[in-house]
Tab-separated table of C-alpha atoms in Angstrom:
chain	number	residue	atom	x	y	z
A	157	MET	CA	0.003	-0.009	0.002
A	158	ALA	CA	1.425	3.370	-0.975
A	159	LYS	CA	1.799	5.812	1.921
A	160	ASP	CA	-0.514	8.326	0.317
A	161	ASP	CA	-3.305	5.800	-0.235
A	162	GLU	CA	-6.677	7.183	0.770
A	163	VAL	CA	-9.131	4.582	2.042
A	164	ILE	CA	-12.673	5.520	3.067
A	165	LEU	CA	-15.391	3.109	4.092
A	166	LEU	CA	-19.067	4.031	4.059
A	167	GLY	CA	-21.060	1.933	6.504
A	168	PHE	CA	-24.030	1.700	8.819
A	169	TRP	CA	-23.231	0.313	12.253
A	170	PRO	CA	-25.874	-2.473	12.659
A	171	SER	CA	-25.365	-3.845	9.124
A	172	MET	CA	-23.624	-7.229	8.932
A	173	PHE	CA	-22.727	-6.355	5.368
A	174	GLY	CA	-20.988	-3.171	6.472
A	175	MET	CA	-19.044	-5.034	9.169
A	176	ARG	CA	-17.340	-7.317	6.640
A	177	PRO	CA	-14.959	-4.876	4.935
A	178	ARG	CA	-14.297	-3.104	8.270
A	179	ILE	CA	-13.064	-6.336	9.848
A	180	ALA	CA	-11.056	-7.161	6.719
A	181	LEU	CA	-9.356	-3.747	6.735
A	182	ASP	CA	-8.589	-4.027	10.459
A	183	GLU	CA	-7.154	-7.520	10.073
A	184	LYS	CA	-4.908	-6.189	7.325
A	185	GLU	CA	-4.039	-3.197	9.515
A	186	VAL	CA	-4.984	-0.794	6.754
A	187	ALA	CA	-5.528	2.788	7.913
A	188	TYR	CA	-8.934	4.027	6.780
A	189	GLU	CA	-11.553	6.613	7.515
A	190	TYR	CA	-14.910	5.180	8.519
A	191	ARG	CA	-17.967	7.259	7.665
A	192	GLU	CA	-21.343	6.365	9.072
A	193	GLU	CA	-24.290	6.750	6.706
A	194	ASP	CA	-27.596	8.005	8.127
A	195	LEU	CA	-29.776	5.274	6.648
A	196	MET	CA	-32.506	5.428	9.286
A	197	GLY	CA	-32.991	9.149	8.726
A	198	ASN	CA	-33.377	8.490	4.980
A	199	ASN	CA	-30.587	10.966	4.597
A	200	LYS	CA	-27.963	9.319	2.426
A	201	SER	CA	-24.814	11.301	1.761
A	202	SER	CA	-24.144	12.695	-1.680
A	203	LEU	CA	-20.945	10.621	-1.574
A	204	ILE	CA	-22.769	7.296	-1.403
A	205	LEU	CA	-25.151	8.328	-4.212
A	206	GLN	CA	-22.161	9.304	-6.297
A	207	MET	CA	-20.050	6.246	-5.466
A	208	ASN	CA	-22.773	3.581	-5.607
A	209	PRO	CA	-25.393	4.992	-8.000
A	210	ILE	CA	-26.597	1.496	-8.929
A	211	HIS	CA	-27.547	0.115	-5.512
A	212	LYS	CA	-27.179	3.223	-3.293
A	213	LYS	CA	-26.270	0.839	-0.469
A	214	ILE	CA	-23.501	0.421	2.051
A	215	PRO	CA	-20.821	-0.803	2.305
A	216	VAL	CA	-18.822	1.202	-0.180
A	217	LEU	CA	-15.066	1.015	-0.008
A	218	ILE	CA	-13.435	4.028	-1.654
A	219	HIS	CA	-9.787	3.473	-2.491
A	220	ASN	CA	-8.016	6.520	-3.912
A	221	GLY	CA	-11.342	7.876	-5.121
A	222	LYS	CA	-12.508	4.640	-6.775
A	223	PRO	CA	-15.527	2.814	-5.326
A	224	ILE	CA	-15.801	-0.904	-4.650
A	225	CYS	CA	-19.386	-1.897	-3.792
A	226	GLU	CA	-21.006	-5.065	-2.385
A	227	SER	CA	-19.515	-6.530	0.787
A	228	PHE	CA	-17.973	-9.742	-0.552
A	229	ILE	CA	-16.515	-7.977	-3.566
A	230	ALA	CA	-14.971	-5.390	-1.233
A	231	VAL	CA	-13.506	-8.108	1.019
A	232	GLU	CA	-11.991	-9.918	-1.969
A	233	TYR	CA	-10.578	-6.612	-3.208
A	234	ILE	CA	-9.041	-5.898	0.197
A	235	ASP	CA	-7.537	-9.396	0.210
A	236	GLU	CA	-6.053	-8.896	-3.252
A	237	VAL	CA	-4.686	-5.374	-2.748
A	238	TRP	CA	-3.236	-5.868	0.736
A	239	LYS	CA	-2.115	-9.413	0.132
A	240	ASP	CA	1.011	-9.470	2.293
A	241	LYS	CA	-0.820	-9.619	5.595
A	242	ALA	CA	-3.568	-11.840	7.061
A	243	PRO	CA	-4.720	-13.717	3.921
A	244	LEU	CA	-8.493	-14.095	3.990
A	245	LEU	CA	-9.308	-16.478	1.158
A	246	PRO	CA	-7.466	-19.823	1.145
A	247	SER	CA	-4.751	-20.158	-1.496
A	248	ASP	CA	-6.046	-23.504	-2.825
A	249	PRO	CA	-8.636	-22.988	-5.622
A	250	TYR	CA	-10.974	-25.684	-4.307
A	251	GLU	CA	-10.924	-24.304	-0.773
A	252	ARG	CA	-11.458	-20.802	-2.192
A	253	ALA	CA	-14.506	-22.074	-4.090
A	254	GLN	CA	-15.837	-23.670	-0.905
A	255	ALA	CA	-15.377	-20.460	1.090
A	256	ARG	CA	-17.169	-18.510	-1.629
A	257	PHE	CA	-19.949	-21.090	-1.801
A	258	TRP	CA	-20.763	-20.934	1.906
A	259	ALA	CA	-20.457	-17.150	2.026
A	260	ASP	CA	-22.950	-16.951	-0.823
A	261	TYR	CA	-25.161	-19.447	1.045
A	262	ILE	CA	-25.240	-17.175	4.101
A	263	ASP	CA	-26.502	-14.230	2.070
A	264	LYS	CA	-28.970	-16.283	0.040
A	265	LYS	CA	-30.364	-18.463	2.821
A	266	LEU	CA	-29.749	-16.889	6.232
A	267	TYR	CA	-30.252	-13.157	5.860
A	268	VAL	CA	-33.973	-13.045	5.046
A	269	PRO	CA	-35.246	-15.629	7.588
A	270	ALA	CA	-32.957	-14.255	10.296
A	271	ARG	CA	-34.382	-10.786	9.753
A	272	LYS	CA	-37.916	-12.146	9.870
A	273	THR	CA	-37.358	-13.696	13.330
A	274	HIS	CA	-37.701	-10.206	14.792
A	275	SER	CA	-39.559	-8.246	12.116
A	276	THR	CA	-42.591	-10.506	11.645
A	277	LYS	CA	-45.046	-12.342	13.902
A	278	GLY	CA	-47.194	-15.494	14.059
A	279	ASP	CA	-46.723	-18.206	11.465
A	280	GLU	CA	-44.321	-16.134	9.412
A	281	GLN	CA	-42.072	-15.648	12.441
A	282	GLU	CA	-42.317	-19.339	13.348
A	283	ALA	CA	-41.346	-20.409	9.831
A	284	ALA	CA	-38.470	-17.909	9.854
A	285	LYS	CA	-37.182	-19.311	13.136
A	286	LYS	CA	-37.239	-22.874	11.798
A	287	GLU	CA	-35.525	-21.825	8.608
A	288	SER	CA	-32.846	-19.845	10.467
A	289	ILE	CA	-32.081	-22.789	12.742
A	290	GLU	CA	-31.885	-25.133	9.763
A	291	VAL	CA	-29.389	-22.870	8.009
A	292	LEU	CA	-27.353	-22.315	11.169
A	293	LYS	CA	-27.206	-26.083	11.715
A	294	VAL	CA	-25.851	-26.586	8.218
A	295	LEU	CA	-23.213	-23.971	8.977
A	296	GLU	CA	-22.497	-25.661	12.326
A	297	GLY	CA	-21.723	-28.798	10.300
A	298	VAL	CA	-19.381	-26.831	8.036
A	299	LEU	CA	-17.570	-25.419	11.070
A	300	GLY	CA	-17.315	-28.815	12.761
A	301	ASP	CA	-14.567	-28.889	15.355
A	302	LYS	CA	-12.412	-26.287	13.673
A	303	THR	CA	-11.413	-23.129	15.546
A	304	TYR	CA	-12.496	-20.993	12.622
A	305	PHE	CA	-14.343	-21.717	9.393
A	306	GLY	CA	-10.964	-21.005	7.811
A	307	GLY	CA	-9.324	-23.711	9.973
A	308	ASP	CA	-6.668	-22.580	12.425
A	309	ASN	CA	-6.790	-19.101	10.976
A	310	PHE	CA	-9.848	-17.011	10.593
A	311	GLY	CA	-10.750	-16.027	7.053
A	312	TYR	CA	-13.276	-15.028	4.439
A	313	LEU	CA	-16.113	-17.280	5.614
A	314	ASP	CA	-15.642	-16.232	9.229
A	315	ILE	CA	-15.968	-12.618	8.129
A	316	ALA	CA	-19.070	-13.543	6.110
A	317	LEU	CA	-20.938	-14.902	9.133
A	318	ILE	CA	-19.657	-12.974	12.154
A	319	GLY	CA	-21.911	-9.947	11.624
A	320	PHE	CA	-24.914	-12.172	12.319
A	321	TYR	CA	-23.520	-13.153	15.702
A	322	CYS	CA	-24.177	-9.753	17.292
A	323	TRP	CA	-27.817	-10.113	16.162
A	324	PHE	CA	-28.328	-13.488	17.885
A	325	HIS	CA	-29.620	-11.839	21.070
A	326	THR	CA	-32.184	-9.898	19.010
A	327	TYR	CA	-33.305	-13.026	17.155
A	328	GLU	CA	-33.771	-14.808	20.498
A	329	THR	CA	-35.457	-11.981	22.363
A	330	TYR	CA	-38.556	-11.838	20.224
A	331	ASP	CA	-39.137	-15.574	20.362
A	332	ASN	CA	-38.841	-17.201	23.768
A	333	ASN	CA	-38.320	-20.665	22.338
A	334	PHE	CA	-35.403	-19.632	20.169
A	335	ILE	CA	-32.176	-20.490	22.010
A	336	ILE	CA	-29.450	-20.572	19.400
A	337	GLU	CA	-26.834	-22.008	21.750
A	338	ALA	CA	-29.028	-25.048	22.421
A	339	GLU	CA	-29.254	-25.767	18.686
A	340	CYS	CA	-25.850	-24.640	17.520
A	341	PRO	CA	-23.377	-24.672	20.423
A	342	LYS	CA	-20.335	-24.696	18.162
A	343	ILE	CA	-21.426	-21.600	16.270
A	344	VAL	CA	-22.039	-19.737	19.524
A	345	ALA	CA	-18.667	-20.826	20.940
A	346	TRP	CA	-17.069	-19.710	17.658
A	347	GLY	CA	-18.759	-16.307	17.973
A	348	LYS	CA	-17.542	-15.845	21.534
A	349	ARG	CA	-14.011	-16.819	20.527
A	350	PHE	CA	-14.153	-14.518	17.539
A	351	MET	CA	-15.221	-11.560	19.701
A	352	GLN	CA	-11.808	-11.711	21.345
A	353	ARG	CA	-10.103	-10.624	18.140
A	354	ASP	CA	-9.296	-6.919	18.108
A	355	SER	CA	-10.686	-6.397	14.594
A	356	VAL	CA	-14.008	-7.943	15.559
A	357	ALA	CA	-14.339	-6.414	19.028
A	358	LYS	CA	-13.732	-3.015	17.458
A	359	THR	CA	-16.372	-3.415	14.741
A	360	LEU	CA	-19.146	-5.550	16.177
A	361	PRO	CA	-21.668	-3.559	18.159
A	362	ASP	CA	-22.803	-4.712	21.568
A	363	GLN	CA	-25.697	-7.205	21.380
A	364	GLN	CA	-27.766	-4.934	23.651
A	365	LYS	CA	-27.294	-1.984	21.327
A	366	VAL	CA	-28.361	-4.134	18.364
A	367	LEU	CA	-31.450	-5.178	20.337
A	368	GLU	CA	-32.379	-1.515	20.817
A	369	PHE	CA	-32.006	-1.027	17.103
A	370	GLY	CA	-34.123	-4.149	16.485
A	371	LYS	CA	-36.819	-2.543	18.619
A	372	VAL	CA	-36.827	0.518	16.375
A	373	ILE	CA	-37.223	-1.749	13.348
A	374	ARG	CA	-40.153	-3.489	15.032
A	375	GLN	CA	-41.767	-0.110	15.699
A	376	ILE	CA	-41.413	0.747	12.027
A	377	TYR	CA	-43.121	-2.550	11.133
A	378	GLY	CA	-45.867	-1.815	13.680
A	379	LEU	CA	-44.914	-4.748	15.928
A	380	GLU	CA	-44.319	-2.743	19.136
B	151	MET	CA	-3.902	-29.752	-15.543
B	152	ALA	CA	-2.782	-33.308	-14.864
B	153	LYS	CA	-3.409	-35.727	-17.719
B	154	ASP	CA	-5.638	-37.924	-15.596
B	155	ASP	CA	-7.840	-35.059	-14.438
B	156	GLU	CA	-11.510	-35.929	-14.611
B	157	VAL	CA	-13.810	-33.021	-15.333
B	158	ILE	CA	-17.580	-33.446	-15.496
B	159	LEU	CA	-20.106	-30.674	-15.907
B	160	LEU	CA	-23.771	-31.091	-15.013
B	161	GLY	CA	-25.964	-28.676	-16.960
B	162	PHE	CA	-29.325	-27.984	-18.527
B	163	TRP	CA	-29.177	-26.694	-22.089
B	164	PRO	CA	-31.420	-23.557	-21.919
B	165	SER	CA	-29.925	-22.319	-18.629
B	166	MET	CA	-27.736	-19.226	-18.889
B	167	PHE	CA	-26.172	-20.274	-15.611
B	168	GLY	CA	-25.174	-23.641	-17.020
B	169	MET	CA	-23.693	-22.009	-20.127
B	170	ARG	CA	-21.143	-20.027	-18.109
B	171	PRO	CA	-18.790	-22.819	-16.962
B	172	ARG	CA	-19.170	-24.594	-20.333
B	173	ILE	CA	-17.899	-21.534	-22.189
B	174	ALA	CA	-15.130	-21.034	-19.612
B	175	LEU	CA	-13.956	-24.662	-19.987
B	176	ASP	CA	-14.052	-24.426	-23.776
B	177	GLU	CA	-12.101	-21.168	-23.779
B	178	LYS	CA	-9.475	-22.834	-21.596
B	179	GLU	CA	-9.544	-25.894	-23.903
B	180	VAL	CA	-10.185	-28.185	-20.945
B	181	ALA	CA	-11.456	-31.637	-21.902
B	182	TYR	CA	-14.647	-32.419	-20.000
B	183	GLU	CA	-17.686	-34.602	-20.069
B	184	TYR	CA	-20.962	-32.696	-20.275
B	185	ARG	CA	-23.995	-34.361	-18.736
B	186	GLU	CA	-27.449	-32.982	-19.338
B	187	GLU	CA	-29.794	-32.999	-16.332
B	188	ASP	CA	-33.478	-33.761	-16.955
B	189	LEU	CA	-34.871	-30.768	-15.071
B	190	MET	CA	-38.124	-30.498	-17.008
B	191	GLY	CA	-38.992	-34.127	-16.276
B	192	ASN	CA	-38.406	-33.481	-12.577
B	193	ASN	CA	-35.964	-36.329	-12.769
B	194	LYS	CA	-32.706	-35.093	-11.283
B	195	SER	CA	-29.795	-37.504	-11.337
B	196	SER	CA	-28.540	-39.026	-8.115
B	197	LEU	CA	-25.186	-37.434	-8.979
B	198	ILE	CA	-26.557	-33.878	-8.787
B	199	LEU	CA	-28.329	-34.614	-5.495
B	200	GLN	CA	-25.101	-36.016	-4.117
B	201	MET	CA	-22.834	-33.283	-5.479
B	202	ASN	CA	-25.053	-30.279	-4.755
B	203	PRO	CA	-27.232	-31.340	-1.799
B	204	ILE	CA	-27.689	-27.731	-0.683
B	205	HIS	CA	-29.194	-26.167	-3.799
B	206	LYS	CA	-29.765	-29.254	-6.014
B	207	LYS	CA	-29.226	-26.981	-9.015
B	208	ILE	CA	-27.080	-26.907	-12.109
B	209	PRO	CA	-24.393	-26.062	-12.978
B	210	VAL	CA	-22.175	-28.378	-10.989
B	211	LEU	CA	-18.554	-28.703	-12.037
B	212	ILE	CA	-17.018	-31.935	-10.734
B	213	HIS	CA	-13.241	-31.903	-10.774
B	214	ASN	CA	-11.631	-35.188	-9.762
B	215	GLY	CA	-14.739	-36.080	-7.792
B	216	LYS	CA	-15.046	-32.750	-5.963
B	217	PRO	CA	-18.029	-30.509	-6.713
B	218	ILE	CA	-17.945	-26.780	-7.371
B	219	CYS	CA	-21.436	-25.279	-7.384
B	220	GLU	CA	-22.890	-21.920	-8.439
B	221	SER	CA	-21.996	-20.611	-11.888
B	222	PHE	CA	-19.758	-17.660	-10.991
B	223	ILE	CA	-17.889	-19.672	-8.375
B	224	ALA	CA	-17.302	-22.403	-10.953
B	225	VAL	CA	-16.063	-19.865	-13.534
B	226	GLU	CA	-13.644	-18.336	-10.991
B	227	TYR	CA	-12.452	-21.832	-10.066
B	228	ILE	CA	-11.852	-22.671	-13.730
B	229	ASP	CA	-9.937	-19.419	-14.139
B	230	GLU	CA	-7.775	-20.186	-11.100
B	231	VAL	CA	-7.046	-23.861	-11.856
B	232	TRP	CA	-6.388	-23.501	-15.591
B	233	LYS	CA	-4.696	-20.154	-15.311
B	234	ASP	CA	-2.170	-20.479	-18.116
B	235	LYS	CA	-4.669	-20.032	-20.929
B	236	ALA	CA	-7.344	-17.451	-21.743
B	237	PRO	CA	-7.487	-15.482	-18.466
B	238	LEU	CA	-11.084	-14.579	-17.671
B	239	LEU	CA	-10.898	-12.140	-14.771
B	240	PRO	CA	-8.648	-9.099	-15.252
B	241	SER	CA	-5.374	-9.180	-13.288
B	242	ASP	CA	-5.861	-5.714	-11.764
B	243	PRO	CA	-7.780	-5.925	-8.439
B	244	TYR	CA	-9.961	-2.894	-9.216
B	245	GLU	CA	-10.916	-4.211	-12.632
B	246	ARG	CA	-11.589	-7.629	-11.092
B	247	ALA	CA	-13.905	-5.980	-8.561
B	248	GLN	CA	-15.686	-4.160	-11.381
B	249	ALA	CA	-16.172	-7.374	-13.381
B	250	ARG	CA	-17.531	-9.128	-10.271
B	251	PHE	CA	-19.815	-6.172	-9.507
B	252	TRP	CA	-21.462	-6.153	-12.939
B	253	ALA	CA	-21.736	-9.948	-13.068
B	254	ASP	CA	-23.513	-9.841	-9.701
B	255	TYR	CA	-25.714	-7.025	-11.059
B	256	ILE	CA	-26.802	-9.234	-13.973
B	257	ASP	CA	-27.988	-11.995	-11.655
B	258	LYS	CA	-29.592	-9.650	-9.144
B	259	LYS	CA	-31.276	-7.257	-11.573
B	260	LEU	CA	-31.691	-8.833	-15.012
B	261	TYR	CA	-32.609	-12.478	-14.469
B	262	VAL	CA	-36.031	-12.080	-12.830
B	263	PRO	CA	-37.473	-9.297	-15.045
B	264	ALA	CA	-36.096	-10.945	-18.181
B	265	ARG	CA	-37.837	-14.196	-17.265
B	266	LYS	CA	-41.059	-12.341	-16.606
B	267	THR	CA	-41.097	-10.837	-20.120
B	268	HIS	CA	-42.261	-14.222	-21.404
B	269	SER	CA	-43.714	-15.956	-18.343
B	270	THR	CA	-46.204	-13.291	-17.235
B	271	LYS	CA	-48.824	-11.103	-18.898
B	272	GLY	CA	-50.516	-7.695	-18.618
B	273	ASP	CA	-49.087	-5.113	-16.249
B	274	GLU	CA	-46.563	-7.510	-14.752
B	275	GLN	CA	-45.164	-8.266	-18.200
B	276	GLU	CA	-45.121	-4.575	-19.106
B	277	ALA	CA	-43.221	-3.693	-15.913
B	278	ALA	CA	-40.785	-6.574	-16.545
B	279	LYS	CA	-40.106	-5.313	-20.064
B	280	LYS	CA	-39.379	-1.786	-18.810
B	281	GLU	CA	-37.103	-3.114	-16.076
B	282	SER	CA	-35.238	-5.414	-18.469
B	283	ILE	CA	-34.635	-2.574	-20.896
B	284	GLU	CA	-33.432	-0.331	-18.101
B	285	VAL	CA	-30.922	-2.941	-16.918
B	286	LEU	CA	-29.757	-3.722	-20.455
B	287	LYS	CA	-29.249	-0.009	-21.091
B	288	VAL	CA	-27.068	0.248	-17.993
B	289	LEU	CA	-25.039	-2.703	-19.295
B	290	GLU	CA	-24.908	-1.061	-22.745
B	291	GLY	CA	-23.255	1.896	-20.998
B	292	VAL	CA	-20.744	-0.417	-19.306
B	293	LEU	CA	-19.887	-2.016	-22.656
B	294	GLY	CA	-19.579	1.344	-24.408
B	295	ASP	CA	-17.526	1.098	-27.568
B	296	LYS	CA	-15.395	-1.793	-26.399
B	297	THR	CA	-15.304	-5.054	-28.391
B	298	TYR	CA	-15.993	-7.058	-25.253
B	299	PHE	CA	-16.909	-6.126	-21.699
B	300	GLY	CA	-13.387	-7.330	-20.938
B	301	GLY	CA	-11.941	-4.826	-23.461
B	302	ASP	CA	-10.099	-6.281	-26.440
B	303	ASN	CA	-10.365	-9.741	-24.948
B	304	PHE	CA	-13.521	-11.401	-23.832
B	305	GLY	CA	-13.692	-12.322	-20.167
B	306	TYR	CA	-15.691	-12.984	-17.013
B	307	LEU	CA	-18.366	-10.347	-17.542
B	308	ASP	CA	-18.872	-11.388	-21.159
B	309	ILE	CA	-19.447	-14.948	-19.953
B	310	ALA	CA	-21.846	-13.632	-17.294
B	311	LEU	CA	-24.139	-11.966	-19.835
B	312	ILE	CA	-23.880	-14.006	-23.032
B	313	GLY	CA	-26.347	-16.704	-21.921
B	314	PHE	CA	-29.088	-14.085	-21.946
B	315	TYR	CA	-28.392	-13.251	-25.581
B	316	CYS	CA	-29.849	-16.512	-26.922
B	317	TRP	CA	-33.047	-15.670	-25.006
B	318	PHE	CA	-33.472	-12.226	-26.598
B	319	HIS	CA	-35.687	-13.634	-29.391
B	320	THR	CA	-37.951	-15.240	-26.759
B	321	TYR	CA	-38.160	-12.000	-24.745
B	322	GLU	CA	-39.120	-10.147	-27.932
B	323	THR	CA	-41.569	-12.683	-29.319
B	324	TYR	CA	-44.090	-12.412	-26.515
B	325	ASP	CA	-44.188	-8.638	-26.597
B	326	ASN	CA	-44.462	-6.996	-30.019
B	327	ASN	CA	-43.137	-3.683	-28.801
B	328	PHE	CA	-39.972	-5.145	-27.329
B	329	ILE	CA	-37.180	-4.698	-29.870
B	330	ILE	CA	-33.935	-5.047	-27.954
B	331	GLU	CA	-31.757	-3.936	-30.861
B	332	ALA	CA	-33.614	-0.618	-31.067
B	333	GLU	CA	-32.890	0.055	-27.390
B	334	CYS	CA	-29.478	-1.549	-27.013
B	335	PRO	CA	-27.772	-1.789	-30.421
B	336	LYS	CA	-24.311	-2.220	-28.910
B	337	ILE	CA	-25.319	-5.194	-26.758
B	338	VAL	CA	-26.938	-6.884	-29.760
B	339	ALA	CA	-23.844	-6.236	-31.927
B	340	TRP	CA	-21.720	-7.632	-29.087
B	341	GLY	CA	-23.875	-10.765	-28.937
B	342	LYS	CA	-23.596	-11.316	-32.687
B	343	ARG	CA	-19.823	-10.851	-32.530
B	344	PHE	CA	-19.587	-13.155	-29.555
B	345	MET	CA	-21.533	-15.907	-31.364
B	346	GLN	CA	-18.604	-16.193	-33.763
B	347	ARG	CA	-16.362	-17.553	-31.004
B	348	ASP	CA	-16.102	-21.333	-31.109
B	349	SER	CA	-16.707	-21.718	-27.362
B	350	VAL	CA	-19.909	-19.710	-27.567
B	351	ALA	CA	-21.231	-21.127	-30.844
B	352	LYS	CA	-20.736	-24.609	-29.388
B	353	THR	CA	-22.600	-23.892	-26.158
B	354	LEU	CA	-25.305	-21.374	-26.942
B	355	PRO	CA	-28.492	-22.960	-28.266
B	356	ASP	CA	-30.200	-21.607	-31.336
B	357	GLN	CA	-32.604	-18.745	-30.518
B	358	GLN	CA	-35.424	-20.666	-32.213
B	359	LYS	CA	-34.849	-23.701	-30.007
B	360	VAL	CA	-34.902	-21.466	-26.918
B	361	LEU	CA	-38.176	-19.976	-28.164
B	362	GLU	CA	-39.691	-23.479	-28.358
B	363	PHE	CA	-38.548	-24.073	-24.797
B	364	GLY	CA	-40.014	-20.706	-23.752
B	365	LYS	CA	-43.335	-21.867	-25.220
B	366	VAL	CA	-43.268	-24.952	-22.977
B	367	ILE	CA	-42.617	-22.695	-19.957
B	368	ARG	CA	-45.593	-20.543	-20.985
B	369	GLN	CA	-47.776	-23.638	-21.200
B	370	ILE	CA	-46.710	-24.599	-17.676
B	371	TYR	CA	-47.683	-21.097	-16.485
B	372	GLY	CA	-51.023	-21.436	-18.308
B	373	LEU	CA	-50.218	-18.623	-20.761
B	374	GLU	CA	-50.673	-20.648	-23.973
C-alpha cells in the first residue's frame, strides 16, 4: 500500500454487510476513515449516491477515489490489494470455491429468515425461526470442530458470518423458544471466541445496542 | 492440468447459468464430459443430488470427484485452476472488482425481469419489459464502444451476460413492442460478434430452439 493511499469506508453500524470490509481492513491493519451513513434518517450522503449509483447501499469502499461496492466484492478486493498480511481467502482454488460457496449461502439463505425472526409475527415468524435454525445447523456442520471456518486461521467465511452473531440476542429476544446455543453450540462458541479478536471487538456492536435497534425496526413494522 | 484429471459438468441446455462454466472450460480448452440433467422431467440424477445437496441446481462442475457449485464460483475456479490459458478475470484488483460487480448485477437485476417478459402477462409483463430494458441499457453503458466487456479480450463479464443473448428472441416474441436492438444496439452487436467464437457457438443454443422451450414454460404457467 502506498503511503498516500486514501481509504474511506461508508457503513451503517448495525449492518452485517458493512461489518465485513471493516473487519477485513482491520485484520490487514490498513488505515482508513470510517464514515457512518444516516440510513434510518433516509438521509444518504451525496458521496454514497455518487459512489454507488446502482444500488445506493452500504458498504462502499473508496480506495483513492474509486468505489468498490458489495460486501464480498470489497472483502476480496481488500484481500487482493493488501495481500502481504492476514490472507483471507485460502490459497487453494478448491478451498477458495468452498469459502465462496458458503459465504454466498449465508446471504442467500440466512439473511432473510434471520431478519424475519424479529420483524414478523405469528406463522411467518415461526417459519423464519425454523428456517434460520436449519441454516445455522448446516453452517454448524461446516464449522465442525475447527477453531475458525478457515481452519486454524480465521478467514473469508468467518468474516461472512460474524456480523450475524451480534444479532443473535435480538433473534432470540422476540421468540422465547429460540435459544441458538441449544441448537448450535459450536457456532455460539465460535462467535464468543471470535469476539476476542481486536478487529471484531472493534467493529461488532454490543448485542444490547443491536437489540435496541431491532426494537426501532419493530416499531417501524408496527410490531411494538 | 494433470493428464488424468476428470472433469464433469452437469448442466441444462437452456440455462444461462449452465452455459457459463461450459464456455469457460471451452475457452481454456479443458477436456470435460458434459452431462445434461433432466430438469423438465423433474428427474434429477442421483449425482446432482449427491454433489449439490444444498441447492440441487445446475451447474455443478465436478473436478476429480469434488463438486464446485454456483456458476460464478465455478467460472472463478476454472480461471484459477487452468490459469495459463485465456485469463477470464482481469489481473488488476480494481478491474476484477468491477467485473464481479457487474456480473452480480446481472444476476440480481436482469434475471427475474427478463424471465417475466415471457412468463407473465398484462401489467406484470409490461413492468418486466421496462425493467429489463433499463438494466440492459445500464449494461450497454458499461460495454460502451469496447469489443468485449473485458476490453479487447472477452472475459468474465462477457461470460456472465452471453447466456441471456440466446433468449433475446424469446423475450421479444411475446411482446411486439420489445425490440432489444432498437434500445441496445451495442449489446446486440456484441452478442452477434460473440456468437462467432467457437466456445460460444458450441454452447449457446439456437434462438429458435430457446423460443420453443419458452413456449413450454408458458404452457406450464397457463399462458398458452
